[in-house]
């Protein structure tokens, strides 16, 4: 690599002096043009220290930016109307005793074996595995039998507004306000208060309860109409003999997906892996994903599927998901699969199946905050009027209502009232946003450079211009040195060629040619001896004829031997 000469270094220093005088960056001018060396050194050190600290702060800022922090903001919104959430109700008794004659022998056997109630409930689930979904629906309570009255926003509603879903652990459940493909009707509330919400009066049919059903009443779940629910995960219990008032407040949450958070957007959900319920009109939820993952793991390990998820058979009948062969049938888990299924469920509870890694929480979610209160219902003096109302309602609906025992006690044991309404039409909206976006990054970098160096965009252009000018100048120096070195090599090659060509002149003898070649390959000191390599010096005429002058002002020996004496001989 060519070395810089003193005058070339002075030229670069002059360019630096000019830059120091013109730049707007603080400290550079004093470090460049100060006359006293100690002042120049102090300002140079200050500039280097400020530059180092500024770059340290910038590196911290860049690291913060690429950690993708986010913050959640809360806003209170108001609307003139809100959609009532879907309301799912499940009778706590899963099978009517009048339909359970086939279970009497099982009850006697479980009682003789002193099984606890939870153990008997588990045995009941196993016993129901071999029954079809239609058979389970027939075993459970029907909303048409339980419904005493239904009002929404003071207008009548009926049993046909409720969609049926059957769960092996919860029996028949009915959803009001379901938003799937076949139930797209919307129910909007324009005013707050119980009178403008959903009011349902139900008969839980406690006379039909199994002896192993511990609690009497209804489980109530509030959720988005496009979500599939699982009653064993959550819910509000409503007891007979009471009015259960559920005041709700709407809450919307919108989180940022990766890389800002660990959630998944509805638009990015994979149909085949995470949202097997999409074809049924349900949105993706983490609970639905976990249940589906468990069912797939059970099928992979036990070659069967359970039916404790509503419509799971229809959902998992997608052969591309379960890798079923064209002629392979989908088998329902029965008593022969109990041990295998239990083992998979234990692994699922210990999070050993990897379902938690697959099923991420959803980014967009609508939730409902509830305030629950109860009161005795019907009141003592109102009881007679209410019994008359029930009888008239049954007659109007061509239904016979059979009273058992004392009417008032029967009503307290079986009748309940649900009031579901908005407490206010205002709702909370939580939305996450990037804490440190691109604009914040640029602003922070500019602030650090401005604070420590007085640096701006125009200063950056000045620095770039200086670097460009110095680079062009250095390039020219390298180019000149390269051209000079190349010309020198060409001159040396041409000189050697002339000596060798003259050594082979046609008038020379064999010995003279050897002497000329030896001279061309000799050093400067050897040439001055006039006797190269011990040969006799050529005659004056021979030297003139060959133009092989033995003395030169500069040594022009080639970098390698072109011709060897032996080759000439």
Coordinates of C-alpha atoms in Angstrom, one line a residue:
X1 CA 0.0 0.0 0.0
X2 CA 1.5 3.4 -0.9
X3 CA 2.5 5.6 1.9
X4 CA 1.4 9.2 2.2
X5 CA 4.1 11.8 1.8
X6 CA 4.4 14.8 4.0
X7 CA 2.9 17.3 1.6
X8 CA 0.0 15.0 1.0
X9 CA -0.7 14.8 4.8
X10 CA -0.6 18.5 4.9
X11 CA -3.2 18.8 2.2
X12 CA -5.6 16.5 4.3
X13 CA -4.9 18.6 7.4
X14 CA -5.7 21.8 5.5
X15 CA -9.1 20.2 4.5
X16 CA -9.7 19.4 8.2
X17 CA -8.8 23.0 9.2
X18 CA -11.3 24.3 6.6
X19 CA -14.0 21.9 7.9
X20 CA -13.4 23.0 11.5
X21 CA -13.8 26.6 10.7
X22 CA -17.0 26.1 8.7
X23 CA -18.9 23.4 10.6
X24 CA -21.7 24.1 13.0
X25 CA -20.8 21.2 15.3
X26 CA -19.7 22.4 18.7
X27 CA -16.0 21.9 19.8
X28 CA -14.6 20.8 16.4
X29 CA -13.6 24.4 15.5
X30 CA -11.6 24.9 18.7
X31 CA -10.0 21.5 18.4
X32 CA -9.1 22.3 14.8
X33 CA -7.9 25.9 14.7
X34 CA -6.6 26.6 18.2
X35 CA -3.0 27.8 18.1
X36 CA -1.9 26.3 21.4
X37 CA -1.4 22.6 21.5
X38 CA -2.8 22.1 25.0
X39 CA -6.0 23.8 24.1
X40 CA -6.2 21.8 21.0
X41 CA -5.7 18.5 23.0
X42 CA -8.3 19.5 25.6
X43 CA -11.0 20.3 23.0
X44 CA -10.2 17.2 21.1
X45 CA -10.6 15.1 24.2
X46 CA -13.9 16.8 25.0
X47 CA -15.2 16.2 21.5
X48 CA -14.2 12.5 21.7
X49 CA -15.8 12.1 25.2
X50 CA -19.0 13.8 24.1
X51 CA -19.2 11.8 20.9
X52 CA -18.6 8.5 22.8
X53 CA -21.3 9.2 25.4
X54 CA -23.7 10.3 22.7
X55 CA -23.2 7.0 20.8
X56 CA -23.6 5.1 24.1
X57 CA -26.9 6.7 24.7
X58 CA -27.9 6.1 21.1
X59 CA -27.1 2.4 21.4
X60 CA -29.3 2.2 24.5
X61 CA -32.1 3.9 22.6
X62 CA -31.8 1.5 19.6
X63 CA -31.9 -1.5 22.0
X64 CA -35.0 -0.1 23.6
X65 CA -36.6 0.4 20.2
X66 CA -35.9 -3.2 19.2
X67 CA -37.3 -4.6 22.4
X68 CA -40.7 -3.3 21.0
X69 CA -42.2 -1.9 24.2
X70 CA -45.9 -1.1 24.3
X71 CA -48.3 0.7 26.6
X72 CA -52.0 0.4 27.2
X73 CA -54.3 3.4 27.0
X74 CA -57.7 3.6 28.5
X75 CA -60.5 5.6 27.0
X76 CA -64.2 5.8 28.0
X77 CA -66.5 5.6 25.0
X78 CA -70.3 6.2 24.8
X79 CA -72.8 5.0 22.2
X80 CA -76.6 5.5 21.7
X81 CA -77.0 1.7 21.5
X82 CA -75.0 -1.4 22.5
X83 CA -75.4 -5.0 21.4
X84 CA -76.5 -7.3 24.2
X85 CA -73.9 -10.1 24.8
X86 CA -74.8 -13.6 24.0
X87 CA -76.4 -15.3 27.1
X88 CA -75.8 -19.1 27.5
X89 CA -77.9 -20.9 30.2
X90 CA -77.3 -24.5 31.4
X91 CA -79.3 -26.5 33.8
X92 CA -77.0 -27.8 36.5
X93 CA -78.7 -31.2 36.1
X94 CA -77.4 -32.8 32.9
X95 CA -79.9 -35.7 32.5
X96 CA -83.6 -35.9 33.5
X97 CA -84.3 -38.7 35.8
X98 CA -87.4 -39.7 33.8
X99 CA -85.1 -40.5 30.9
X100 CA -82.4 -42.3 32.9
X101 CA -83.9 -45.7 33.5
X102 CA -80.8 -47.3 31.9
X103 CA -78.7 -45.7 34.6
X104 CA -80.5 -47.2 37.6
X105 CA -78.2 -50.2 37.7
X106 CA -75.2 -48.0 37.5
X107 CA -76.4 -45.8 40.4
X108 CA -76.9 -48.9 42.6
X109 CA -73.5 -50.3 41.7
X110 CA -71.7 -46.9 42.3
X111 CA -73.5 -46.6 45.7
X112 CA -72.5 -50.1 46.7
X113 CA -68.8 -49.3 45.8
X114 CA -69.0 -46.2 48.0
X115 CA -67.9 -43.9 45.2
X116 CA -67.9 -40.2 45.9
X117 CA -70.1 -37.9 43.9
X118 CA -67.3 -36.6 41.7
X119 CA -66.3 -40.2 41.0
X120 CA -69.9 -41.0 40.1
X121 CA -70.1 -38.0 37.8
X122 CA -66.9 -39.2 36.0
X123 CA -68.4 -42.6 35.7
X124 CA -71.6 -41.0 34.2
X125 CA -69.5 -39.2 31.6
X126 CA -67.9 -42.5 30.6
X127 CA -71.3 -44.2 30.5
X128 CA -72.5 -41.5 28.1
X129 CA -69.6 -41.9 25.7
X130 CA -71.4 -44.5 23.6
X131 CA -74.4 -42.4 23.1
X132 CA -74.9 -40.2 20.1
X133 CA -75.3 -36.4 20.3
X134 CA -79.0 -36.6 19.5
X135 CA -79.5 -39.1 22.3
X136 CA -77.8 -36.8 24.8
X137 CA -80.0 -33.9 23.7
X138 CA -83.1 -36.0 24.3
X139 CA -81.8 -37.0 27.8
X140 CA -81.2 -33.4 28.9
X141 CA -83.6 -30.5 29.8
X142 CA -85.3 -28.6 27.0
X143 CA -85.6 -24.9 27.0
X144 CA -89.2 -25.1 25.7
X145 CA -90.1 -27.0 28.9
X146 CA -88.1 -24.7 31.2
X147 CA -89.2 -21.4 29.7
X148 CA -92.0 -19.6 31.7
X149 CA -91.6 -16.2 30.1
X150 CA -89.0 -14.3 28.1
X151 CA -88.8 -10.5 27.5
X152 CA -86.2 -8.5 25.7
X153 CA -86.5 -4.7 25.8
X154 CA -90.1 -5.2 26.9
X155 CA -90.8 -7.3 23.8
X156 CA -91.6 -11.0 23.9
X157 CA -89.0 -13.6 23.0
X158 CA -89.4 -17.3 22.9
X159 CA -87.6 -20.6 22.9
X160 CA -86.8 -20.5 19.2
X161 CA -84.5 -17.6 19.9
X162 CA -82.2 -19.9 21.8
X163 CA -79.6 -22.1 20.1
X164 CA -78.9 -25.6 21.5
X165 CA -75.4 -26.9 22.3
X166 CA -74.9 -30.2 24.1
X167 CA -71.9 -30.8 26.4
X168 CA -71.2 -34.2 28.0
X169 CA -70.3 -32.6 31.3
X170 CA -73.0 -30.0 31.4
X171 CA -75.9 -31.4 29.4
X172 CA -78.0 -29.2 27.2
X173 CA -77.1 -25.5 27.1
X174 CA -79.0 -22.8 25.2
X175 CA -77.6 -19.5 23.8
X176 CA -79.6 -16.4 23.3
X177 CA -78.0 -14.0 20.8
X178 CA -75.8 -16.6 19.1
X179 CA -74.0 -14.9 16.1
X180 CA -73.0 -18.0 14.0
X181 CA -74.1 -18.5 10.4
X182 CA -77.6 -19.8 11.1
X183 CA -78.3 -17.3 14.0
X184 CA -77.3 -13.9 12.8
X185 CA -80.1 -11.8 14.6
X186 CA -78.8 -8.9 16.7
X187 CA -80.2 -7.7 19.9
X188 CA -79.4 -4.0 20.6
X189 CA -80.1 -2.2 23.9
X190 CA -80.9 1.6 23.6
X191 CA -81.3 2.3 27.3
X192 CA -79.7 1.1 30.5
X193 CA -81.6 -0.7 33.2
X194 CA -83.3 -4.1 33.8
X195 CA -86.5 -3.1 31.9
X196 CA -84.4 -2.7 28.7
X197 CA -82.5 -5.9 28.9
X198 CA -83.2 -9.6 28.8
X199 CA -85.6 -11.0 31.5
X200 CA -86.1 -14.8 31.6
X201 CA -88.2 -16.8 34.1
X202 CA -87.4 -20.5 34.2
X203 CA -88.5 -23.7 35.8
X204 CA -85.4 -25.7 36.5
X205 CA -87.5 -28.9 36.9
X206 CA -85.9 -30.0 40.1
X207 CA -88.1 -33.1 40.3
X208 CA -86.2 -34.4 37.3
X209 CA -82.8 -34.1 39.0
X210 CA -80.5 -37.1 39.3
X211 CA -79.6 -38.2 42.9
X212 CA -75.9 -37.3 42.2
X213 CA -76.6 -33.7 41.2
X214 CA -75.3 -31.6 44.1
X215 CA -76.7 -28.1 43.2
X216 CA -79.9 -26.9 41.8
X217 CA -80.2 -23.9 39.5
X218 CA -78.9 -22.5 36.3
X219 CA -75.4 -21.5 35.1
X220 CA -75.3 -18.3 33.1
X221 CA -72.4 -17.3 30.8
X222 CA -72.0 -13.9 29.1
X223 CA -69.8 -13.8 26.0
X224 CA -69.5 -12.5 22.5
X225 CA -72.1 -14.0 20.1
X226 CA -69.3 -15.2 17.8
X227 CA -67.5 -17.2 20.6
X228 CA -68.0 -20.8 21.5
X229 CA -68.2 -21.2 25.3
X230 CA -67.3 -24.0 27.7
X231 CA -69.6 -24.0 30.7
X232 CA -67.1 -25.9 32.9
X233 CA -64.6 -23.0 32.7
X234 CA -66.7 -20.1 34.1
X235 CA -70.2 -18.8 34.7
X236 CA -72.6 -17.2 37.2
X237 CA -74.9 -19.4 39.3
X238 CA -78.6 -18.5 39.6
X239 CA -80.6 -20.3 42.3
X240 CA -84.4 -21.1 42.3
X241 CA -86.5 -19.0 44.6
X242 CA -84.5 -15.9 43.7
X243 CA -84.3 -13.2 41.1
X244 CA -80.7 -12.9 39.9
X245 CA -79.9 -9.4 38.6
X246 CA -76.7 -9.2 36.4
X247 CA -75.7 -5.7 35.5
X248 CA -73.0 -5.6 32.8
X249 CA -70.5 -3.1 31.5
X250 CA -68.9 -3.6 28.2
X251 CA -65.1 -3.7 27.9
X252 CA -63.1 -3.8 24.6
X253 CA -59.4 -4.7 24.4
X254 CA -57.2 -4.3 21.4
X255 CA -53.6 -5.5 21.9
X256 CA -50.7 -5.4 19.4
X257 CA -49.5 -8.7 17.9
X258 CA -45.9 -9.8 17.6
X259 CA -43.3 -8.4 18.0
X260 CA -45.0 -6.1 20.5
X261 CA -46.9 -8.8 22.4
X262 CA -47.7 -12.5 22.7
X263 CA -51.1 -12.5 21.0
X264 CA -52.6 -13.4 17.7
X265 CA -54.9 -11.3 15.5
X266 CA -58.2 -12.8 14.2
X267 CA -57.1 -12.1 10.7
X268 CA -53.9 -14.2 11.1
X269 CA -55.5 -17.3 12.6
X270 CA -54.7 -20.5 10.7
X271 CA -57.8 -22.4 9.8
X272 CA -56.2 -25.8 10.0
X273 CA -54.3 -25.4 13.2
X274 CA -55.8 -22.8 15.5
X275 CA -59.4 -22.1 14.5
X276 CA -61.2 -25.3 13.7
X277 CA -64.5 -23.7 14.6
X278 CA -64.3 -21.0 11.9
X279 CA -66.5 -23.1 9.4
X280 CA -69.2 -23.1 12.1
X281 CA -69.1 -19.3 12.3
X282 CA -67.1 -19.0 15.6
X283 CA -64.1 -16.7 16.1
X284 CA -60.8 -18.0 17.4
X285 CA -60.4 -18.1 21.2
X286 CA -57.6 -19.5 23.3
X287 CA -60.0 -21.8 25.2
X288 CA -61.4 -23.2 21.9
X289 CA -57.8 -23.7 20.6
X290 CA -56.8 -25.6 23.8
X291 CA -59.8 -27.8 23.7
X292 CA -59.2 -28.6 20.0
X293 CA -55.5 -29.3 20.6
X294 CA -56.5 -31.7 23.4
X295 CA -58.9 -33.5 21.1
X296 CA -56.3 -33.8 18.4
X297 CA -53.8 -35.2 20.9
X298 CA -56.3 -37.7 22.1
X299 CA -57.1 -38.8 18.6
X300 CA -53.3 -39.2 17.8
X301 CA -52.7 -41.3 20.9
X302 CA -55.9 -43.2 21.4
X303 CA -57.5 -43.3 17.9
X304 CA -60.7 -41.8 19.1
X305 CA -62.2 -38.4 20.1
X306 CA -64.3 -37.4 23.1
X307 CA -67.6 -35.6 22.8
X308 CA -67.3 -33.2 25.8
X309 CA -67.0 -30.2 23.4
X310 CA -70.1 -29.0 21.6
X311 CA -70.2 -30.2 18.0
X312 CA -66.7 -31.6 18.3
X313 CA -67.5 -34.5 16.0
X314 CA -68.5 -32.1 13.2
X315 CA -65.5 -29.9 13.8
X316 CA -62.9 -32.7 13.9
X317 CA -64.5 -34.5 11.0
X318 CA -62.1 -32.4 8.8
X319 CA -59.9 -35.3 7.6
X320 CA -57.1 -32.9 6.6
X321 CA -56.7 -32.0 10.3
X322 CA -56.8 -35.5 11.7
X323 CA -55.0 -37.1 8.8
X324 CA -57.8 -39.6 8.3
X325 CA -57.7 -41.9 5.3
X326 CA -60.6 -41.6 2.8
X327 CA -62.3 -44.8 4.1
X328 CA -61.4 -44.4 7.8
X329 CA -64.2 -43.7 10.2
X330 CA -64.1 -41.4 13.2
X331 CA -64.4 -43.4 16.4
X332 CA -65.9 -41.9 19.6
X333 CA -64.0 -42.7 22.8
X334 CA -65.7 -45.4 25.0
X335 CA -64.9 -47.3 28.1
X336 CA -62.0 -49.2 26.3
X337 CA -60.2 -45.9 25.8
X338 CA -60.6 -44.6 29.3
X339 CA -57.0 -45.3 30.5
X340 CA -55.5 -43.8 27.4
X341 CA -57.7 -40.7 27.4
X342 CA -57.0 -40.1 31.1
X343 CA -53.3 -40.3 30.5
X344 CA -53.5 -37.7 27.7
X345 CA -55.6 -35.4 29.9
X346 CA -53.1 -35.6 32.7
X347 CA -50.3 -34.6 30.3
X348 CA -52.5 -31.7 29.1
X349 CA -53.1 -30.5 32.7
X350 CA -49.3 -30.6 33.3
X351 CA -48.7 -28.6 30.0
X352 CA -46.7 -31.4 28.5
X353 CA -48.5 -31.5 25.1
X354 CA -47.3 -28.2 23.8
X355 CA -50.8 -26.8 23.4
X356 CA -49.9 -23.7 25.4
X357 CA -47.2 -22.8 22.9
X358 CA -49.6 -23.2 20.0
X359 CA -52.7 -21.5 21.4
X360 CA -52.0 -17.8 21.9
X361 CA -54.4 -15.3 23.4
X362 CA -56.4 -13.3 20.9
X363 CA -55.5 -9.6 20.4
X364 CA -59.0 -8.3 19.9
X365 CA -61.4 -9.2 22.6
X366 CA -64.8 -8.0 24.0
X367 CA -65.4 -8.7 27.7
X368 CA -68.1 -7.9 30.2
X369 CA -67.8 -6.8 33.7
X370 CA -70.7 -7.9 35.9
X371 CA -72.4 -6.9 39.0
X372 CA -74.5 -9.6 40.5
X373 CA -77.3 -9.2 43.1
X374 CA -80.1 -11.4 44.3
X375 CA -83.5 -11.1 46.0
X376 CA -86.1 -13.6 47.1
X377 CA -88.6 -14.3 44.3
X378 CA -91.6 -14.6 44.1
X379 CA -92.5 -12.5 47.1
X380 CA -94.8 -14.1 49.6
X381 CA -97.9 -11.9 48.8
X382 CA -97.2 -12.1 45.1
X383 CA -97.0 -15.9 45.0
X384 CA -100.7 -16.5 44.4
X385 CA -100.8 -14.0 41.5
X386 CA -97.7 -15.6 40.0
X387 CA -99.1 -19.1 40.2
X388 CA -102.1 -18.0 38.3
X389 CA -99.8 -16.3 35.8
X390 CA -97.9 -19.5 35.3
X391 CA -101.1 -21.5 34.7
X392 CA -102.4 -19.0 32.2
X393 CA -99.1 -19.0 30.4
X394 CA -99.0 -22.8 30.2
X395 CA -102.6 -22.9 28.8
X396 CA -101.8 -20.2 26.2
X397 CA -98.8 -22.3 25.0
X398 CA -100.8 -25.5 24.9
X399 CA -98.7 -26.9 27.7
X400 CA -99.8 -28.6 30.9
X401 CA -98.0 -27.6 34.1
X402 CA -98.2 -30.2 36.8
X403 CA -97.8 -28.9 40.4
X404 CA -96.4 -31.2 43.0
X405 CA -96.7 -30.5 46.7
X406 CA -97.6 -27.2 48.1
X407 CA -97.6 -24.6 45.3
X408 CA -95.6 -21.9 47.1
X409 CA -92.8 -24.3 48.1
X410 CA -92.8 -25.8 44.6
X411 CA -92.3 -22.3 43.1
X412 CA -89.5 -21.6 45.5
X413 CA -87.8 -24.9 44.7
X414 CA -88.1 -24.6 40.9
X415 CA -88.8 -21.1 39.7
X416 CA -86.1 -18.4 39.1
X417 CA -85.9 -15.1 37.3
X418 CA -82.9 -13.7 35.4
X419 CA -82.4 -10.0 34.6
X420 CA -79.5 -9.2 32.3
X421 CA -79.0 -5.6 31.4
X422 CA -76.5 -2.8 30.8
X423 CA -75.8 -0.6 33.8
X424 CA -74.6 2.1 31.4
X425 CA -74.2 2.6 27.7
X426 CA -70.6 3.9 28.2
X427 CA -67.9 1.3 27.9
X428 CA -64.2 1.0 28.5
X429 CA -61.8 0.7 25.6
X430 CA -58.2 -0.6 26.2
X431 CA -55.8 -0.2 23.3
X432 CA -52.1 -0.9 23.2
X433 CA -49.8 1.2 21.1
X434 CA -46.0 1.2 20.6
X435 CA -44.2 3.1 23.3
X436 CA -41.2 3.7 21.1
X437 CA -42.0 4.1 17.4
X438 CA -39.8 5.2 14.5
X439 CA -40.4 8.9 15.1
X440 CA -39.5 8.5 18.8
X441 CA -36.3 6.8 17.8
X442 CA -35.2 9.6 15.5
X443 CA -36.2 12.2 18.0
X444 CA -34.2 10.5 20.7
X445 CA -31.1 10.1 18.5
X446 CA -31.4 13.8 17.4
X447 CA -31.8 14.9 21.0
X448 CA -28.6 13.0 22.2
X449 CA -26.5 14.4 19.3
X450 CA -27.9 17.9 19.8
X451 CA -27.3 17.8 23.5
X452 CA -23.7 16.6 23.4
X453 CA -22.4 17.8 20.1
X454 CA -24.8 20.5 18.8
X455 CA -25.6 18.1 16.0
X456 CA -28.4 18.6 13.5
X457 CA -29.4 17.3 10.1
X458 CA -27.5 20.1 8.4
X459 CA -24.5 19.2 10.5
X460 CA -24.7 15.7 9.3
X461 CA -24.7 16.9 5.7
X462 CA -21.6 18.9 6.5
X463 CA -19.8 15.9 8.0
X464 CA -20.9 13.8 5.0
X465 CA -19.5 16.4 2.6
X466 CA -16.2 16.5 4.5
X467 CA -15.9 12.7 4.4
X468 CA -16.7 12.7 0.7
X469 CA -14.1 15.3 -0.1
X470 CA -11.4 13.6 1.9
X471 CA -12.2 10.2 0.3
X472 CA -12.0 11.8 -3.2
X473 CA -8.7 13.4 -2.3
X474 CA -7.2 10.2 -0.9
X475 CA -8.5 8.3 -4.0
X476 CA -6.6 10.7 -6.3
X477 CA -3.4 10.2 -4.3
X478 CA -3.7 6.5 -4.6
X479 CA -4.5 6.7 -8.3
X480 CA -1.4 8.9 -9.0
X481 CA 0.9 6.6 -7.0
X482 CA -0.6 3.6 -8.8
X483 CA -0.1 5.1 -12.3
X484 CA 3.5 6.2 -11.4
X485 CA 4.4 2.7 -10.1
X486 CA 2.9 1.1 -13.2
X487 CA 4.8 3.4 -15.6
X488 CA 8.1 2.6 -13.8
X489 CA 7.5 -1.1 -14.2
X490 CA 6.7 -0.7 -17.9
X491 CA 10.0 1.3 -18.4
X492 CA 12.0 -1.4 -16.7
X493 CA 10.5 -4.1 -18.9
X494 CA 11.2 -2.2 -22.1
X495 CA 14.8 -1.6 -21.1
X496 CA 15.4 -5.3 -20.4
X497 CA 13.8 -6.2 -23.7
X498 CA 16.1 -3.9 -25.6
X499 CA 19.2 -5.4 -23.9
X500 CA 18.1 -9.0 -24.6
X501 CA 17.2 -8.2 -28.3
X502 CA 20.6 -6.7 -28.9
X503 CA 22.2 -9.8 -27.3
X504 CA 20.8 -11.8 -30.2
X505 CA 22.1 -9.7 -33.0
X506 CA 22.9 -11.7 -36.1
X507 CA 26.6 -10.5 -36.2
X508 CA 27.5 -11.9 -32.8
X509 CA 29.3 -15.1 -32.3
X510 CA 28.0 -17.8 -29.9
X511 CA 30.4 -16.7 -27.2
X512 CA 29.5 -13.1 -27.5
X513 CA 25.8 -13.9 -27.1
X514 CA 26.5 -15.8 -23.9
X515 CA 28.4 -12.8 -22.6
X516 CA 25.6 -10.4 -23.5
X517 CA 23.0 -12.6 -21.8
X518 CA 25.2 -12.9 -18.7
X519 CA 25.6 -9.2 -18.6
X520 CA 21.8 -8.6 -18.9
X521 CA 21.3 -10.8 -15.8
X522 CA 24.3 -9.4 -13.8
X523 CA 24.2 -6.9 -11.0
X524 CA 25.6 -3.4 -11.2
X525 CA 28.8 -4.3 -9.4
X526 CA 29.4 -7.2 -11.7
X527 CA 28.9 -5.1 -14.7
X528 CA 31.7 -2.8 -13.6
X529 CA 34.3 -5.7 -13.5
X530 CA 34.1 -5.9 -17.3
X531 CA 34.5 -9.6 -16.8
X532 CA 31.0 -11.0 -16.0
X533 CA 30.9 -14.5 -14.6
X534 CA 34.6 -15.1 -15.4
X535 CA 34.3 -14.8 -19.2
X536 CA 36.8 -12.9 -21.3
X537 CA 35.7 -9.3 -22.0
X538 CA 34.2 -8.8 -25.5
X539 CA 36.2 -6.8 -28.0
X540 CA 35.5 -3.1 -28.7
X541 CA 34.0 -3.9 -32.1
X542 CA 31.8 -6.6 -30.6
X543 CA 30.5 -4.2 -27.9
X544 CA 29.7 -1.7 -30.5
X545 CA 27.9 -4.3 -32.7
X546 CA 25.8 -5.7 -29.9
X547 CA 25.2 -2.3 -28.3
X548 CA 25.8 -4.2 -25.0
X549 CA 27.4 -1.3 -23.1
X550 CA 28.8 -2.7 -19.8
X551 CA 28.3 0.5 -17.8
X552 CA 24.9 2.1 -16.8
X553 CA 24.1 5.0 -14.5
X554 CA 21.3 3.0 -12.8
X555 CA 20.8 -0.7 -12.3
X556 CA 18.2 -2.1 -14.6
X557 CA 18.3 -5.8 -13.8
X558 CA 14.9 -7.5 -14.6
X559 CA 12.9 -9.0 -11.8
X560 CA 13.4 -12.5 -13.2
X561 CA 15.7 -14.2 -15.7
X562 CA 14.4 -14.1 -19.2
X563 CA 17.1 -16.3 -20.8
X564 CA 19.6 -18.6 -19.2
X565 CA 23.1 -19.1 -20.6
X566 CA 22.6 -22.9 -20.9
X567 CA 19.5 -22.3 -23.1
X568 CA 21.7 -20.2 -25.5
X569 CA 24.3 -22.9 -25.6

